[in-house]
PDB file of C-alpha atoms in Angstrom:
ATOM      1  CA  GLN A   1     -48.278  24.699  14.050  1.00 55.00           C
ATOM      2  CA  LYS A   2     -45.178  23.147  14.500  1.00 61.00           C
ATOM      3  CA  GLU A   3     -43.843  20.932  11.783  1.00 88.00           C
ATOM      4  CA  VAL A   4     -42.616  18.237  14.021  1.00 93.00           C
ATOM      5  CA  GLU A   5     -43.966  17.685  17.445  1.00 93.00           C
ATOM      6  CA  GLN A   6     -42.766  15.717  20.429  1.00 94.00           C
ATOM      7  CA  ASN A   7     -43.633  15.442  23.947  1.00 87.00           C
ATOM      8  CA  SER A   8     -40.907  17.326  25.823  1.00 83.00           C
ATOM      9  CA  GLY A   9     -41.259  15.226  28.797  1.00 84.00           C
ATOM     10  CA  PRO A  10     -39.459  14.411  30.932  1.00 92.00           C
ATOM     11  CA  LEU A  11     -40.461  10.760  30.666  1.00 96.00           C
ATOM     12  CA  SER A  12     -39.103   8.709  33.530  1.00 97.00           C
ATOM     13  CA  VAL A  13     -39.101   4.833  33.406  1.00 97.00           C
ATOM     14  CA  PRO A  14     -37.575   2.277  35.756  1.00 97.00           C
ATOM     15  CA  GLU A  15     -34.632   0.146  34.631  1.00 98.00           C
ATOM     16  CA  GLY A  16     -35.539  -2.659  32.437  1.00 97.00           C
ATOM     17  CA  ALA A  17     -38.797  -1.221  31.338  1.00 98.00           C
ATOM     18  CA  ILE A  18     -39.743  -0.204  27.846  1.00 97.00           C
ATOM     19  CA  ALA A  19     -39.392   3.520  27.010  1.00 97.00           C
ATOM     20  CA  SER A  20     -41.903   4.789  24.300  1.00 97.00           C
ATOM     21  CA  LEU A  21     -41.222   8.161  22.487  1.00 97.00           C
ATOM     22  CA  ASN A  22     -43.650   9.635  20.125  1.00 96.00           C
ATOM     23  CA  CYS A  23     -43.465  12.236  17.296  1.00 96.00           C
ATOM     24  CA  THR A  24     -45.903  13.584  14.901  1.00 96.00           C
ATOM     25  CA  TYR A  25     -45.220  15.577  11.755  1.00 94.00           C
ATOM     26  CA  SER A  26     -47.191  17.882   9.613  1.00 91.00           C
ATOM     27  CA  ASP A  27     -45.548  17.611   6.029  1.00 85.00           C
ATOM     28  CA  ARG A  28     -47.320  14.732   4.420  1.00 84.00           C
ATOM     29  CA  VAL A  29     -44.890  14.353   1.735  1.00 83.00           C
ATOM     30  CA  SER A  30     -41.963  13.750   4.116  1.00 84.00           C
ATOM     31  CA  GLN A  31     -40.190  10.436   3.176  1.00 85.00           C
ATOM     32  CA  SER A  32     -37.168   9.945   5.718  1.00 92.00           C
ATOM     33  CA  PHE A  33     -37.447   9.860   9.599  1.00 95.00           C
ATOM     34  CA  PHE A  34     -34.623   9.721  12.024  1.00 96.00           C
ATOM     35  CA  TRP A  35     -34.109   9.416  15.758  1.00 97.00           C
ATOM     36  CA  TYR A  36     -31.091  11.222  17.197  1.00 97.00           C
ATOM     37  CA  ARG A  37     -30.012  10.648  20.810  1.00 97.00           C
ATOM     38  CA  GLN A  38     -28.327  13.871  22.574  1.00 97.00           C
ATOM     39  CA  TYR A  39     -26.629  13.564  25.967  1.00 97.00           C
ATOM     40  CA  SER A  40     -26.386  16.709  27.831  1.00 94.00           C
ATOM     41  CA  GLY A  41     -23.398  18.885  26.471  1.00 93.00           C
ATOM     42  CA  LYS A  42     -22.815  16.581  23.505  1.00 96.00           C
ATOM     43  CA  SER A  43     -23.968  16.716  19.840  1.00 96.00           C
ATOM     44  CA  PRO A  44     -26.765  14.361  18.460  1.00 96.00           C
ATOM     45  CA  GLU A  45     -26.087  10.841  17.687  1.00 96.00           C
ATOM     46  CA  LEU A  46     -27.889   8.848  15.183  1.00 95.00           C
ATOM     47  CA  ILE A  47     -29.883   6.013  16.429  1.00 96.00           C
ATOM     48  CA  MET A  48     -32.350   4.912  13.830  1.00 95.00           C
ATOM     49  CA  SER A  49     -33.563   5.803  10.462  1.00 94.00           C
ATOM     50  CA  ILE A  50     -36.795   4.739   8.922  1.00 95.00           C
ATOM     51  CA  TYR A  51     -38.190   5.241   5.428  1.00 93.00           C
ATOM     52  CA  SER A  52     -41.101   2.568   5.076  1.00 93.00           C
ATOM     53  CA  ASN A  53     -44.354   2.007   7.016  1.00 95.00           C
ATOM     54  CA  GLY A  54     -44.004  -0.481   9.747  1.00 96.00           C
ATOM     55  CA  ASP A  55     -41.290  -1.317  12.287  1.00 96.00           C
ATOM     56  CA  LYS A  56     -37.520  -1.378  12.073  1.00 97.00           C
ATOM     57  CA  GLU A  57     -35.777  -3.021  14.761  1.00 97.00           C
ATOM     58  CA  ASP A  58     -32.048  -2.588  15.794  1.00 96.00           C
ATOM     59  CA  GLY A  59     -30.892  -4.146  19.027  1.00 97.00           C
ATOM     60  CA  ARG A  60     -32.959  -2.673  21.810  1.00 97.00           C
ATOM     61  CA  PHE A  61     -34.490   0.047  19.650  1.00 98.00           C
ATOM     62  CA  THR A  62     -37.462  -0.249  17.320  1.00 98.00           C
ATOM     63  CA  ALA A  63     -38.731   2.625  15.248  1.00 97.00           C
ATOM     64  CA  GLN A  64     -42.318   2.542  13.987  1.00 97.00           C
ATOM     65  CA  LEU A  65     -43.462   4.623  11.120  1.00 96.00           C
ATOM     66  CA  ASN A  66     -47.249   5.392  10.065  1.00 96.00           C
ATOM     67  CA  LYS A  67     -47.440   7.917   7.176  1.00 93.00           C
ATOM     68  CA  ALA A  68     -51.206   7.697   7.086  1.00 93.00           C
ATOM     69  CA  SER A  69     -51.275   8.847  10.607  1.00 94.00           C
ATOM     70  CA  GLN A  70     -48.081  11.047  10.175  1.00 94.00           C
ATOM     71  CA  TYR A  71     -46.590   9.448  13.199  1.00 95.00           C
ATOM     72  CA  VAL A  72     -43.167   7.985  14.120  1.00 97.00           C
ATOM     73  CA  SER A  73     -42.170   6.365  17.367  1.00 97.00           C
ATOM     74  CA  LEU A  74     -38.990   4.964  19.031  1.00 98.00           C
ATOM     75  CA  LEU A  75     -39.334   1.909  21.453  1.00 98.00           C
ATOM     76  CA  ILE A  76     -36.317   1.306  23.925  1.00 98.00           C
ATOM     77  CA  ARG A  77     -36.545  -2.117  25.452  1.00 98.00           C
ATOM     78  CA  ASP A  78     -34.535  -3.065  28.578  1.00 98.00           C
ATOM     79  CA  SER A  79     -34.039   0.554  29.241  1.00 98.00           C
ATOM     80  CA  GLN A  80     -30.739   1.402  30.963  1.00 97.00           C
ATOM     81  CA  PRO A  81     -29.694   4.440  32.892  1.00 97.00           C
ATOM     82  CA  SER A  82     -27.350   5.013  30.170  1.00 97.00           C
ATOM     83  CA  ASP A  83     -30.167   5.750  27.959  1.00 97.00           C
ATOM     84  CA  SER A  84     -31.031   8.814  29.796  1.00 97.00           C
ATOM     85  CA  ALA A  85     -30.802  11.621  27.365  1.00 97.00           C
ATOM     86  CA  THR A  86     -32.723  13.786  25.072  1.00 96.00           C
ATOM     87  CA  TYR A  87     -34.291  12.064  21.998  1.00 97.00           C
ATOM     88  CA  LEU A  88     -34.783  14.109  18.846  1.00 96.00           C
ATOM     89  CA  CYS A  89     -37.171  13.224  16.234  1.00 96.00           C
ATOM     90  CA  ALA A  90     -36.210  14.574  12.885  1.00 94.00           C
ATOM     91  CA  VAL A  91     -37.878  14.573   9.450  1.00 93.00           C
ATOM     92  CA  ASN A  92     -36.192  14.905   6.106  1.00 88.00           C
ATOM     93  CA  ASN A  93     -37.798  17.529   3.893  1.00 71.00           C
ATOM     94  CA  ALA A  94     -39.133  16.140   0.535  1.00 58.00           C
ATOM     95  CA  GLY A  95     -37.413  18.070  -1.981  1.00 53.00           C
ATOM     96  CA  GLY A  96     -37.023  21.297  -3.857  1.00 51.00           C
ATOM     97  CA  THR A  97     -34.716  23.833  -2.142  1.00 52.00           C
ATOM     98  CA  SER A  98     -35.276  22.072   1.208  1.00 55.00           C
ATOM     99  CA  TYR A  99     -33.955  18.775   0.146  1.00 61.00           C
ATOM    100  CA  GLY A 100     -31.770  17.301   2.653  1.00 75.00           C
ATOM    101  CA  LYS A 101     -32.595  19.703   5.585  1.00 85.00           C
ATOM    102  CA  LEU A 102     -33.921  18.026   8.510  1.00 89.00           C
ATOM    103  CA  THR A 103     -36.752  19.621  10.709  1.00 89.00           C
ATOM    104  CA  PHE A 104     -36.257  18.649  14.330  1.00 91.00           C
ATOM    105  CA  GLY A 105     -38.702  18.188  17.042  1.00 92.00           C
ATOM    106  CA  GLN A 106     -38.031  19.792  20.455  1.00 92.00           C
ATOM    107  CA  GLY A 107     -36.794  16.568  21.734  1.00 94.00           C
ATOM    108  CA  THR A 108     -38.141  14.412  24.510  1.00 96.00           C
ATOM    109  CA  ILE A 109     -36.018  14.045  27.843  1.00 96.00           C
ATOM    110  CA  LEU A 110     -35.833  10.461  28.850  1.00 97.00           C
ATOM    111  CA  THR A 111     -34.651   9.504  32.451  1.00 97.00           C
ATOM    112  CA  VAL A 112     -34.091   5.898  33.186  1.00 97.00           C
ATOM    113  CA  HIS A 113     -34.002   5.423  36.942  1.00 95.00           C
ATOM    114  CA  PRO A 114     -32.418   2.477  38.673  1.00 92.00           C
TER     115      PRO A 114
ATOM    116  CA  GLY B   1     -18.161   4.784   8.946  1.00 68.00           C
ATOM    117  CA  ALA B   2     -19.749   8.193   8.637  1.00 89.00           C
ATOM    118  CA  VAL B   3     -17.445  10.060  11.038  1.00 94.00           C
ATOM    119  CA  VAL B   4     -17.632  13.880  11.228  1.00 96.00           C
ATOM    120  CA  SER B   5     -15.026  15.755  13.193  1.00 97.00           C
ATOM    121  CA  GLN B   6     -14.987  19.379  14.272  1.00 98.00           C
ATOM    122  CA  HIS B   7     -12.160  21.581  15.411  1.00 97.00           C
ATOM    123  CA  PRO B   8     -11.731  23.251  17.721  1.00 98.00           C
ATOM    124  CA  SER B   9     -13.963  21.607  20.337  1.00 97.00           C
ATOM    125  CA  ARG B  10     -13.859  24.714  22.600  1.00 97.00           C
ATOM    126  CA  VAL B  11     -12.923  28.101  21.983  1.00 97.00           C
ATOM    127  CA  ILE B  12     -12.735  31.236  24.168  1.00 97.00           C
ATOM    128  CA  CYS B  13     -12.199  34.691  22.405  1.00 96.00           C
ATOM    129  CA  LYS B  14     -12.458  38.233  23.232  1.00 97.00           C
ATOM    130  CA  SER B  15     -15.501  40.448  21.822  1.00 97.00           C
ATOM    131  CA  GLY B  16     -14.684  41.669  18.360  1.00 97.00           C
ATOM    132  CA  THR B  17     -12.451  39.001  17.260  1.00 97.00           C
ATOM    133  CA  SER B  18     -13.131  36.364  14.578  1.00 97.00           C
ATOM    134  CA  VAL B  19     -13.390  32.577  14.982  1.00 98.00           C
ATOM    135  CA  LYS B  20     -13.057  29.879  12.495  1.00 98.00           C
ATOM    136  CA  ILE B  21     -14.639  26.412  13.068  1.00 98.00           C
ATOM    137  CA  GLU B  22     -13.766  23.505  10.771  1.00 97.00           C
ATOM    138  CA  CYS B  23     -16.015  20.642   9.971  1.00 97.00           C
ATOM    139  CA  ARG B  24     -14.497  17.379   8.221  1.00 96.00           C
ATOM    140  CA  SER B  25     -16.223  14.228   7.085  1.00 95.00           C
ATOM    141  CA  LEU B  26     -13.508  11.740   7.712  1.00 95.00           C
ATOM    142  CA  ASP B  27     -14.533   8.657   5.820  1.00 92.00           C
ATOM    143  CA  PHE B  28     -17.076   9.977   3.136  1.00 92.00           C
ATOM    144  CA  GLN B  29     -17.553  12.837   0.945  1.00 91.00           C
ATOM    145  CA  ALA B  30     -20.154  15.290   1.523  1.00 90.00           C
ATOM    146  CA  THR B  31     -21.499  17.626  -0.918  1.00 87.00           C
ATOM    147  CA  THR B  32     -23.674  19.213   1.567  1.00 92.00           C
ATOM    148  CA  MET B  33     -22.884  19.924   5.030  1.00 95.00           C
ATOM    149  CA  PHE B  34     -25.053  21.871   7.637  1.00 95.00           C
ATOM    150  CA  TRP B  35     -24.305  24.289  10.408  1.00 97.00           C
ATOM    151  CA  TYR B  36     -26.472  24.440  13.671  1.00 96.00           C
ATOM    152  CA  ARG B  37     -26.483  26.471  16.568  1.00 96.00           C
ATOM    153  CA  GLN B  38     -27.833  25.336  19.830  1.00 95.00           C
ATOM    154  CA  PHE B  39     -28.334  27.448  23.066  1.00 93.00           C
ATOM    155  CA  PRO B  40     -28.852  25.804  26.564  1.00 90.00           C
ATOM    156  CA  LYS B  41     -31.953  23.862  26.836  1.00 85.00           C
ATOM    157  CA  GLN B  42     -33.050  24.563  23.469  1.00 88.00           C
ATOM    158  CA  SER B  43     -33.384  22.491  20.343  1.00 86.00           C
ATOM    159  CA  LEU B  44     -30.971  22.738  17.200  1.00 90.00           C
ATOM    160  CA  MET B  45     -31.321  25.787  15.202  1.00 91.00           C
ATOM    161  CA  LEU B  46     -30.223  25.332  11.573  1.00 93.00           C
ATOM    162  CA  MET B  47     -28.191  28.442  10.443  1.00 95.00           C
ATOM    163  CA  ALA B  48     -27.093  27.545   6.887  1.00 95.00           C
ATOM    164  CA  THR B  49     -26.695  24.797   4.332  1.00 94.00           C
ATOM    165  CA  SER B  50     -23.367  24.630   3.001  1.00 92.00           C
ATOM    166  CA  ASN B  51     -22.759  23.091  -0.689  1.00 89.00           C
ATOM    167  CA  GLU B  52     -19.480  22.229  -2.108  1.00 87.00           C
ATOM    168  CA  GLY B  53     -18.284  24.615  -4.610  1.00 85.00           C
ATOM    169  CA  SER B  54     -21.260  26.922  -4.273  1.00 87.00           C
ATOM    170  CA  LYS B  55     -22.476  29.869  -1.835  1.00 89.00           C
ATOM    171  CA  ALA B  56     -24.169  28.746   1.367  1.00 92.00           C
ATOM    172  CA  THR B  57     -27.855  29.119   1.919  1.00 93.00           C
ATOM    173  CA  TYR B  58     -28.616  30.760   5.022  1.00 95.00           C
ATOM    174  CA  GLU B  59     -31.777  30.298   6.980  1.00 93.00           C
ATOM    175  CA  GLN B  60     -34.147  33.479   7.710  1.00 93.00           C
ATOM    176  CA  GLY B  61     -32.650  35.765  10.237  1.00 94.00           C
ATOM    177  CA  VAL B  62     -29.051  34.528  10.047  1.00 95.00           C
ATOM    178  CA  GLU B  63     -26.601  37.356   8.882  1.00 94.00           C
ATOM    179  CA  LYS B  64     -24.498  35.878   6.079  1.00 93.00           C
ATOM    180  CA  ASP B  65     -21.839  38.507   6.606  1.00 95.00           C
ATOM    181  CA  LYS B  66     -21.410  37.566  10.157  1.00 96.00           C
ATOM    182  CA  PHE B  67     -21.343  33.787   9.718  1.00 97.00           C
ATOM    183  CA  LEU B  68     -19.220  33.120   6.835  1.00 96.00           C
ATOM    184  CA  ILE B  69     -19.289  29.695   5.515  1.00 95.00           C
ATOM    185  CA  ASN B  70     -16.917  28.099   3.072  1.00 92.00           C
ATOM    186  CA  HIS B  71     -17.093  24.656   1.631  1.00 90.00           C
ATOM    187  CA  ALA B  72     -14.057  24.399  -0.609  1.00 84.00           C
ATOM    188  CA  SER B  73     -13.723  20.639  -0.845  1.00 91.00           C
ATOM    189  CA  LEU B  74     -15.816  17.451  -0.515  1.00 91.00           C
ATOM    190  CA  THR B  75     -14.622  16.811   3.155  1.00 94.00           C
ATOM    191  CA  LEU B  76     -14.259  20.304   4.584  1.00 95.00           C
ATOM    192  CA  SER B  77     -16.608  23.188   5.415  1.00 95.00           C
ATOM    193  CA  THR B  78     -15.551  26.067   7.611  1.00 96.00           C
ATOM    194  CA  LEU B  79     -17.666  28.517   9.595  1.00 97.00           C
ATOM    195  CA  THR B  80     -16.210  31.831  10.563  1.00 97.00           C
ATOM    196  CA  VAL B  81     -17.836  33.884  13.258  1.00 98.00           C
ATOM    197  CA  THR B  82     -16.794  37.393  12.418  1.00 97.00           C
ATOM    198  CA  SER B  83     -16.726  40.262  15.057  1.00 97.00           C
ATOM    199  CA  ALA B  84     -17.988  37.948  17.798  1.00 97.00           C
ATOM    200  CA  HIS B  85     -19.923  39.288  20.524  1.00 96.00           C
ATOM    201  CA  PRO B  86     -21.041  37.683  23.765  1.00 97.00           C
ATOM    202  CA  GLU B  87     -24.467  37.003  22.480  1.00 96.00           C
ATOM    203  CA  ASP B  88     -22.810  34.687  19.974  1.00 97.00           C
ATOM    204  CA  SER B  89     -21.709  32.345  22.465  1.00 97.00           C
ATOM    205  CA  SER B  90     -23.194  28.937  21.887  1.00 97.00           C
ATOM    206  CA  PHE B  91     -22.756  25.422  20.885  1.00 98.00           C
ATOM    207  CA  TYR B  92     -22.160  25.249  17.132  1.00 98.00           C
ATOM    208  CA  ILE B  93     -22.591  21.837  15.523  1.00 98.00           C
ATOM    209  CA  CYS B  94     -22.002  20.806  11.908  1.00 97.00           C
ATOM    210  CA  SER B  95     -23.427  17.847  10.003  1.00 96.00           C
ATOM    211  CA  ALA B  96     -22.505  16.145   6.850  1.00 94.00           C
ATOM    212  CA  ARG B  97     -24.917  14.604   4.639  1.00 91.00           C
ATOM    213  CA  ALA B  98     -24.501  11.073   3.207  1.00 88.00           C
ATOM    214  CA  LEU B  99     -27.491  10.023   0.986  1.00 84.00           C
ATOM    215  CA  GLU B 100     -30.441  10.716   3.176  1.00 82.00           C
ATOM    216  CA  THR B 101     -28.816  10.919   6.645  1.00 89.00           C
ATOM    217  CA  GLN B 102     -26.902  13.486   8.333  1.00 92.00           C
ATOM    218  CA  TYR B 103     -24.061  12.680  10.732  1.00 94.00           C
ATOM    219  CA  PHE B 104     -23.038  15.181  13.299  1.00 96.00           C
ATOM    220  CA  GLY B 105     -19.804  16.539  14.385  1.00 97.00           C
ATOM    221  CA  PRO B 106     -19.027  16.614  18.119  1.00 97.00           C
ATOM    222  CA  GLY B 107     -19.615  20.235  18.120  1.00 97.00           C
ATOM    223  CA  THR B 108     -17.783  23.494  19.099  1.00 98.00           C
ATOM    224  CA  ARG B 109     -18.581  25.284  22.264  1.00 98.00           C
ATOM    225  CA  LEU B 110     -17.926  29.108  21.580  1.00 98.00           C
ATOM    226  CA  LEU B 111     -17.365  31.515  24.550  1.00 97.00           C
ATOM    227  CA  VAL B 112     -17.015  35.242  23.758  1.00 97.00           C
ATOM    228  CA  LEU B 113     -15.979  37.307  26.639  1.00 97.00           C
TER     229      LEU B 113
END
């Protein structure tokens, strides 16, 4: 069983719509959760981090965390063609020798079409 | 803030040579840096964890004698690919940890001929 799972997509949404990206994780003691955006041929860029249950908003982006359901999501409002990229969900391991390591999902490819 | 640089951005070398890649945290100190490799259309694969002043911790299946890591200061980690072969051609990306968050460098694209 994969530790962090994402739907690989591709997810296609029209410009101006809301894009919803989902992620589930298996390690119940995970504490820190991140969304990175990766354009083709580039390295990942941090979009959001979230540590507590509930919603966290930053501009057009909203991260949602539900630890009971082991579920993290990212909503992108007013999607733009420039949002087209692969979105990586990452979970920080809880501790011990794995402290600080991130476990990544496979990524969801998002395409925003004009 | 939290800017990470890598050098070189792209390198082409002949089979059998060694290549050194530098990773620097420009505006913060990083006791821990990470080295990843990414093949086309695949996700990031963690190669090793680099800790300042101590030996790196390698992931299972990564040859520590082939991928030499040195983390001599709080702002610099280096990865040396020794005796590179065409199968080592990949996108190598470092990250530096600040508190709970990893910030990624721009990556180094290695092509071994």
